[in-house]
Amino acid sequence: QVQLVQSGAEVKKPGASVKVSCKVSGYTLTELSMHWVRQAPGKGLEWMGGFDPEDGETIYAQKFQGRVTMTEDTSTDTAYMELSSLRSEDTAVYYCATLEYEAAAERVYYYYGMDVWGQGTTVTVSS
Amino acid sequence: EIVMTQSPATLSVSPGERATLSCRASQSVSSNLAWYQQKPGQAPRLLIYGASTRATGIPARFSGSGSGTEFTLTISSLQSEDFAVYYCQQYNNWPPVTFGGGTKVEIK
């Protein structure tokens, strides 16, 4: 059974960067499609990006292109999300989550929703 | 980008009553639609995927239906632990994955 444990809360100044980690246990990171979703205070869920198993690449939401970098350390089964040029609007809880999928055949993939979530990391951007 | 619209924004229901939540996609997402439940201070929890398949451990009072652009989540008899915010999500045509704005189910 997959479990995701995220790093602790962060407080950053505008213009700084933040790097959030997500440690995987129960599976290896290479078997998973890891995604990042954020939630501003009192707001809904916003997808930031994730690993596309069909193309073997990490895809970012257009809104965050150029500011976000998602990486994986397969030696420690830890995923990272780094967001730069922080502004107050980036204050949010950041979640890692796995998008369950099945590679049924070449170029035929089925997806089954985001079934495992980390506990969330609160990032506060304030001067 | 596929826009997901949920209605109503807030649903007031008495315990034991039925709750019906709606989700509409701006274009067809086939059956690639999931529902999540989120309680205050917690991460979202997957309830339904494939529009109608319950995730592991989800009680039978939760059911999903629909395909294409119109979807429904039904909670047949609300329990106290079901009062929460519910989100729909499409993963048919991604990127991007998109979520609806949420429906808050509150005690009447």
mmCIF file of C-alpha atoms in Angstrom:
data_model
loop_
_atom_site.group_PDB
_atom_site.id
_atom_site.type_symbol
_atom_site.label_atom_id
_atom_site.label_comp_id
_atom_site.label_asym_id
_atom_site.label_seq_id
_atom_site.Cartn_x
_atom_site.Cartn_y
_atom_site.Cartn_z
ATOM 1 C CA GLN A 1 0.000 0.000 0.000
ATOM 2 C CA VAL A 2 1.382 3.354 -1.058
ATOM 3 C CA GLN A 3 1.941 6.044 1.561
ATOM 4 C CA LEU A 4 3.098 9.594 0.910
ATOM 5 C CA VAL A 5 4.718 11.719 3.620
ATOM 6 C CA GLN A 6 5.441 15.356 2.885
ATOM 7 C CA SER A 7 7.902 17.805 4.368
ATOM 8 C CA GLY A 8 6.920 20.377 6.957
ATOM 9 C CA ALA A 9 5.442 23.847 6.731
ATOM 10 C CA GLU A 10 7.414 26.656 5.135
ATOM 11 C CA VAL A 11 7.364 30.435 5.461
ATOM 12 C CA LYS A 12 8.947 32.342 2.611
ATOM 13 C CA LYS A 13 9.366 35.936 1.541
ATOM 14 C CA PRO A 14 8.080 37.186 -1.802
ATOM 15 C CA GLY A 15 10.525 36.424 -4.585
ATOM 16 C CA ALA A 16 12.019 33.409 -2.835
ATOM 17 C CA SER A 17 11.719 29.743 -3.810
ATOM 18 C CA VAL A 18 10.316 26.788 -1.902
ATOM 19 C CA LYS A 19 11.003 23.089 -2.344
ATOM 20 C CA VAL A 20 8.524 20.582 -0.955
ATOM 21 C CA SER A 21 9.320 16.888 -0.675
ATOM 22 C CA CYS A 22 7.061 13.830 -0.832
ATOM 23 C CA LYS A 23 8.508 10.535 0.423
ATOM 24 C CA VAL A 24 6.998 7.367 -1.018
ATOM 25 C CA SER A 25 6.738 4.105 0.870
ATOM 26 C CA GLY A 26 5.127 0.832 -0.096
ATOM 27 C CA TYR A 27 5.988 1.249 -3.771
ATOM 28 C CA THR A 28 8.884 2.580 -5.785
ATOM 29 C CA LEU A 29 8.539 6.025 -7.309
ATOM 30 C CA THR A 30 9.188 4.691 -10.808
ATOM 31 C CA GLU A 31 5.933 2.700 -10.618
ATOM 32 C CA LEU A 32 3.861 5.793 -9.898
ATOM 33 C CA SER A 33 2.475 8.802 -11.710
ATOM 34 C CA MET A 34 3.153 11.532 -9.152
ATOM 35 C CA HIS A 35 1.254 14.806 -9.288
ATOM 36 C CA TRP A 36 1.089 18.022 -7.320
ATOM 37 C CA VAL A 37 -2.120 19.828 -6.391
ATOM 38 C CA ARG A 38 -2.466 22.989 -4.357
ATOM 39 C CA GLN A 39 -5.267 24.620 -2.401
ATOM 40 C CA ALA A 40 -5.277 28.282 -1.427
ATOM 41 C CA PRO A 41 -7.012 29.167 1.852
ATOM 42 C CA GLY A 42 -10.759 28.677 1.498
ATOM 43 C CA LYS A 43 -10.435 27.803 -2.191
ATOM 44 C CA GLY A 44 -10.677 24.713 -4.376
ATOM 45 C CA LEU A 45 -8.122 22.257 -5.727
ATOM 46 C CA GLU A 46 -5.694 23.312 -8.442
ATOM 47 C CA TRP A 47 -3.556 20.883 -10.434
ATOM 48 C CA MET A 48 0.031 22.049 -10.886
ATOM 49 C CA GLY A 49 1.545 19.221 -12.879
ATOM 50 C CA GLY A 50 2.579 15.609 -12.845
ATOM 51 C CA PHE A 51 4.219 12.669 -14.530
ATOM 52 C CA ASP A 52 2.688 11.463 -17.777
ATOM 53 C CA PRO A 53 3.456 7.736 -18.005
ATOM 54 C CA GLU A 54 2.498 7.633 -21.690
ATOM 55 C CA ASP A 55 5.256 10.017 -22.709
ATOM 56 C CA GLY A 56 7.568 9.460 -19.742
ATOM 57 C CA GLU A 57 7.685 13.186 -19.088
ATOM 58 C CA THR A 58 6.584 15.583 -16.392
ATOM 59 C CA ILE A 59 3.883 17.952 -17.583
ATOM 60 C CA TYR A 60 3.205 21.327 -15.967
ATOM 61 C CA ALA A 61 0.029 23.353 -15.901
ATOM 62 C CA GLN A 62 0.419 26.330 -18.194
ATOM 63 C CA LYS A 63 -0.164 28.700 -15.279
ATOM 64 C CA PHE A 64 3.012 27.500 -13.574
ATOM 65 C CA GLN A 65 5.253 27.010 -16.621
ATOM 66 C CA GLY A 66 8.642 28.558 -15.988
ATOM 67 C CA ARG A 67 8.112 28.799 -12.233
ATOM 68 C CA VAL A 68 7.680 25.184 -11.164
ATOM 69 C CA THR A 69 10.031 22.233 -11.342
ATOM 70 C CA MET A 70 9.025 18.708 -10.340
ATOM 71 C CA THR A 71 11.793 16.193 -9.857
ATOM 72 C CA GLU A 72 12.220 12.681 -8.524
ATOM 73 C CA ASP A 73 15.050 11.016 -6.629
ATOM 74 C CA THR A 74 14.581 7.339 -7.360
ATOM 75 C CA SER A 75 17.377 6.345 -4.977
ATOM 76 C CA THR A 76 15.299 7.558 -2.045
ATOM 77 C CA ASP A 77 11.808 7.308 -3.631
ATOM 78 C CA THR A 78 11.248 10.988 -2.952
ATOM 79 C CA ALA A 79 9.472 13.453 -5.228
ATOM 80 C CA TYR A 80 10.083 17.183 -5.090
ATOM 81 C CA MET A 81 8.176 20.252 -6.177
ATOM 82 C CA GLU A 82 10.036 23.541 -6.366
ATOM 83 C CA LEU A 83 8.168 26.800 -6.952
ATOM 84 C CA SER A 84 10.137 29.969 -7.581
ATOM 85 C CA SER A 85 9.435 33.711 -7.643
ATOM 86 C CA LEU A 86 6.924 33.271 -4.859
ATOM 87 C CA ARG A 87 4.157 35.818 -4.356
ATOM 88 C CA SER A 88 1.437 36.134 -1.757
ATOM 89 C CA GLU A 89 -1.034 34.332 -4.041
ATOM 90 C CA ASP A 90 1.121 31.194 -3.742
ATOM 91 C CA THR A 91 0.161 30.858 -0.085
ATOM 92 C CA ALA A 92 -1.535 27.485 -0.056
ATOM 93 C CA VAL A 93 -1.442 23.880 1.058
ATOM 94 C CA TYR A 94 0.522 21.827 -1.443
ATOM 95 C CA TYR A 95 -0.311 18.138 -1.882
ATOM 96 C CA CYS A 96 1.439 15.338 -3.695
ATOM 97 C CA ALA A 97 -0.869 12.635 -5.024
ATOM 98 C CA THR A 98 -0.581 9.544 -7.195
ATOM 99 C CA LEU A 99 -2.686 9.160 -10.315
ATOM 100 C CA GLU A 100 -3.350 5.456 -10.561
ATOM 101 C CA TYR A 101 -2.997 4.048 -14.044
ATOM 102 C CA GLU A 102 -2.723 0.852 -16.040
ATOM 103 C CA ALA A 103 -0.671 0.379 -19.174
ATOM 104 C CA ALA A 104 -3.039 -1.990 -20.969
ATOM 105 C CA ALA A 105 -1.132 -2.042 -24.260
ATOM 106 C CA GLU A 106 1.265 0.092 -26.232
ATOM 107 C CA ARG A 107 -0.129 3.627 -26.125
ATOM 108 C CA VAL A 108 -3.267 2.384 -24.354
ATOM 109 C CA TYR A 109 -3.506 3.690 -20.827
ATOM 110 C CA TYR A 110 -6.350 3.667 -18.320
ATOM 111 C CA TYR A 111 -6.523 6.029 -15.378
ATOM 112 C CA TYR A 112 -8.314 5.516 -12.075
ATOM 113 C CA GLY A 113 -8.165 8.801 -10.223
ATOM 114 C CA MET A 114 -5.773 10.154 -7.587
ATOM 115 C CA ASP A 115 -6.015 7.422 -5.004
ATOM 116 C CA VAL A 116 -3.247 8.309 -2.549
ATOM 117 C CA TRP A 117 -2.481 11.769 -1.184
ATOM 118 C CA GLY A 118 0.182 13.201 1.047
ATOM 119 C CA GLN A 119 -0.868 15.024 4.198
ATOM 120 C CA GLY A 120 -0.185 18.424 2.648
ATOM 121 C CA THR A 121 2.469 21.070 3.199
ATOM 122 C CA THR A 122 1.481 24.612 4.129
ATOM 123 C CA VAL A 123 3.498 27.258 2.334
ATOM 124 C CA THR A 124 3.038 30.820 3.536
ATOM 125 C CA VAL A 125 4.427 33.690 1.479
ATOM 126 C CA SER A 126 4.659 36.878 3.471
ATOM 127 C CA SER A 127 6.982 39.823 3.785
ATOM 128 C CA GLU B 1 -8.803 23.230 -21.206
ATOM 129 C CA ILE B 2 -11.882 21.373 -19.988
ATOM 130 C CA VAL B 3 -13.844 23.399 -17.448
ATOM 131 C CA MET B 4 -15.686 21.485 -14.721
ATOM 132 C CA THR B 5 -18.713 23.169 -13.147
ATOM 133 C CA GLN B 6 -20.291 21.845 -9.967
ATOM 134 C CA SER B 7 -23.713 22.641 -8.581
ATOM 135 C CA PRO B 8 -24.973 23.641 -6.190
ATOM 136 C CA ALA B 9 -22.140 25.418 -4.389
ATOM 137 C CA THR B 10 -23.734 24.535 -1.047
ATOM 138 C CA LEU B 11 -26.242 21.794 -0.281
ATOM 139 C CA SER B 12 -28.098 21.746 3.038
ATOM 140 C CA VAL B 13 -29.275 18.269 3.947
ATOM 141 C CA SER B 14 -30.588 16.592 7.091
ATOM 142 C CA PRO B 15 -28.882 13.426 8.351
ATOM 143 C CA GLY B 16 -30.490 10.355 6.817
ATOM 144 C CA GLU B 17 -31.634 12.231 3.720
ATOM 145 C CA ARG B 18 -30.393 11.769 0.171
ATOM 146 C CA ALA B 19 -27.916 14.213 -1.373
ATOM 147 C CA THR B 20 -27.474 14.680 -5.103
ATOM 148 C CA LEU B 21 -24.451 16.621 -6.408
ATOM 149 C CA SER B 22 -23.930 17.597 -10.037
ATOM 150 C CA CYS B 23 -20.851 18.104 -12.174
ATOM 151 C CA ARG B 24 -20.796 19.304 -15.761
ATOM 152 C CA ALA B 25 -17.855 19.246 -18.180
ATOM 153 C CA SER B 26 -17.403 21.851 -20.905
ATOM 154 C CA GLN B 27 -16.751 19.019 -23.374
ATOM 155 C CA SER B 28 -17.007 15.264 -23.221
ATOM 156 C CA VAL B 29 -14.711 13.492 -20.761
ATOM 157 C CA SER B 30 -16.179 10.061 -21.525
ATOM 158 C CA SER B 31 -16.234 8.242 -18.164
ATOM 159 C CA ASN B 32 -12.876 9.622 -16.996
ATOM 160 C CA LEU B 33 -14.358 11.420 -14.034
ATOM 161 C CA ALA B 34 -13.542 11.106 -10.338
ATOM 162 C CA TRP B 35 -15.174 12.392 -7.153
ATOM 163 C CA TYR B 36 -13.300 13.360 -4.003
ATOM 164 C CA GLN B 37 -14.384 14.144 -0.465
ATOM 165 C CA GLN B 38 -12.468 16.663 1.610
ATOM 166 C CA LYS B 39 -12.959 17.438 5.284
ATOM 167 C CA PRO B 40 -11.452 20.490 6.996
ATOM 168 C CA GLY B 41 -7.726 20.164 7.562
ATOM 169 C CA GLN B 42 -7.511 16.900 5.615
ATOM 170 C CA ALA B 43 -6.304 15.862 2.198
ATOM 171 C CA PRO B 44 -8.919 14.916 -0.385
ATOM 172 C CA ARG B 45 -10.051 11.290 -0.454
ATOM 173 C CA LEU B 46 -10.921 9.448 -3.653
ATOM 174 C CA LEU B 47 -14.531 8.242 -3.588
ATOM 175 C CA ILE B 48 -15.386 7.377 -7.183
ATOM 176 C CA TYR B 49 -13.385 6.880 -10.378
ATOM 177 C CA GLY B 50 -14.465 5.980 -13.876
ATOM 178 C CA ALA B 51 -17.628 7.992 -13.121
ATOM 179 C CA SER B 52 -19.264 5.113 -11.234
ATOM 180 C CA THR B 53 -16.704 2.792 -9.605
ATOM 181 C CA ARG B 54 -16.285 3.136 -5.871
ATOM 182 C CA ALA B 55 -12.701 3.329 -4.640
ATOM 183 C CA THR B 56 -11.443 0.804 -2.112
ATOM 184 C CA GLY B 57 -13.188 1.048 1.240
ATOM 185 C CA ILE B 58 -15.858 3.538 0.141
ATOM 186 C CA PRO B 59 -19.321 2.732 1.558
ATOM 187 C CA ALA B 60 -22.089 1.656 -0.788
ATOM 188 C CA ARG B 61 -24.187 4.736 0.083
ATOM 189 C CA PHE B 62 -21.905 6.665 -2.302
ATOM 190 C CA SER B 63 -22.725 6.174 -5.960
ATOM 191 C CA GLY B 64 -21.696 7.925 -9.155
ATOM 192 C CA SER B 65 -23.371 8.077 -12.526
ATOM 193 C CA GLY B 66 -23.153 9.811 -15.877
ATOM 194 C CA SER B 67 -20.883 9.994 -18.882
ATOM 195 C CA GLY B 68 -19.880 12.546 -21.471
ATOM 196 C CA THR B 69 -20.576 15.933 -19.917
ATOM 197 C CA GLU B 70 -23.119 15.323 -17.134
ATOM 198 C CA PHE B 71 -22.295 13.525 -13.901
ATOM 199 C CA THR B 72 -23.936 12.951 -10.546
ATOM 200 C CA LEU B 73 -22.708 11.893 -7.132
ATOM 201 C CA THR B 74 -25.442 10.540 -4.877
ATOM 202 C CA ILE B 75 -25.173 9.909 -1.167
ATOM 203 C CA SER B 76 -28.178 7.766 -0.394
ATOM 204 C CA SER B 77 -28.525 8.412 3.346
ATOM 205 C CA LEU B 78 -26.260 11.076 4.788
ATOM 206 C CA GLN B 79 -24.273 10.153 7.849
ATOM 207 C CA SER B 80 -22.661 12.692 10.163
ATOM 208 C CA GLU B 81 -19.226 11.908 8.732
ATOM 209 C CA ASP B 82 -20.393 12.747 5.190
ATOM 210 C CA PHE B 83 -20.681 16.480 5.787
ATOM 211 C CA ALA B 84 -17.740 17.784 3.791
ATOM 212 C CA VAL B 85 -16.769 19.392 0.485
ATOM 213 C CA TYR B 86 -16.960 17.265 -2.659
ATOM 214 C CA TYR B 87 -14.957 17.837 -5.838
ATOM 215 C CA CYS B 88 -15.254 16.331 -9.275
ATOM 216 C CA GLN B 89 -12.176 15.936 -11.483
ATOM 217 C CA GLN B 90 -11.676 15.014 -15.103
ATOM 218 C CA TYR B 91 -8.634 13.101 -16.330
ATOM 219 C CA ASN B 92 -9.813 12.254 -19.821
ATOM 220 C CA ASN B 93 -7.979 14.890 -21.738
ATOM 221 C CA TRP B 94 -4.962 15.824 -19.711
ATOM 222 C CA PRO B 95 -2.912 17.859 -19.336
ATOM 223 C CA PRO B 96 -4.336 19.623 -17.624
ATOM 224 C CA VAL B 97 -6.200 17.611 -15.052
ATOM 225 C CA THR B 98 -9.061 19.876 -13.956
ATOM 226 C CA PHE B 99 -11.256 20.048 -10.876
ATOM 227 C CA GLY B 100 -14.673 21.483 -10.304
ATOM 228 C CA GLY B 101 -15.110 24.291 -7.807
ATOM 229 C CA GLY B 102 -16.605 22.015 -5.165
ATOM 230 C CA THR B 103 -19.939 21.464 -3.435
ATOM 231 C CA LYS B 104 -20.154 21.894 0.300
ATOM 232 C CA VAL B 105 -22.621 19.517 1.944
ATOM 233 C CA GLU B 106 -23.740 21.016 5.235
ATOM 234 C CA ILE B 107 -26.135 20.021 7.963
ATOM 235 C CA LYS B 108 -29.631 21.416 7.553
#
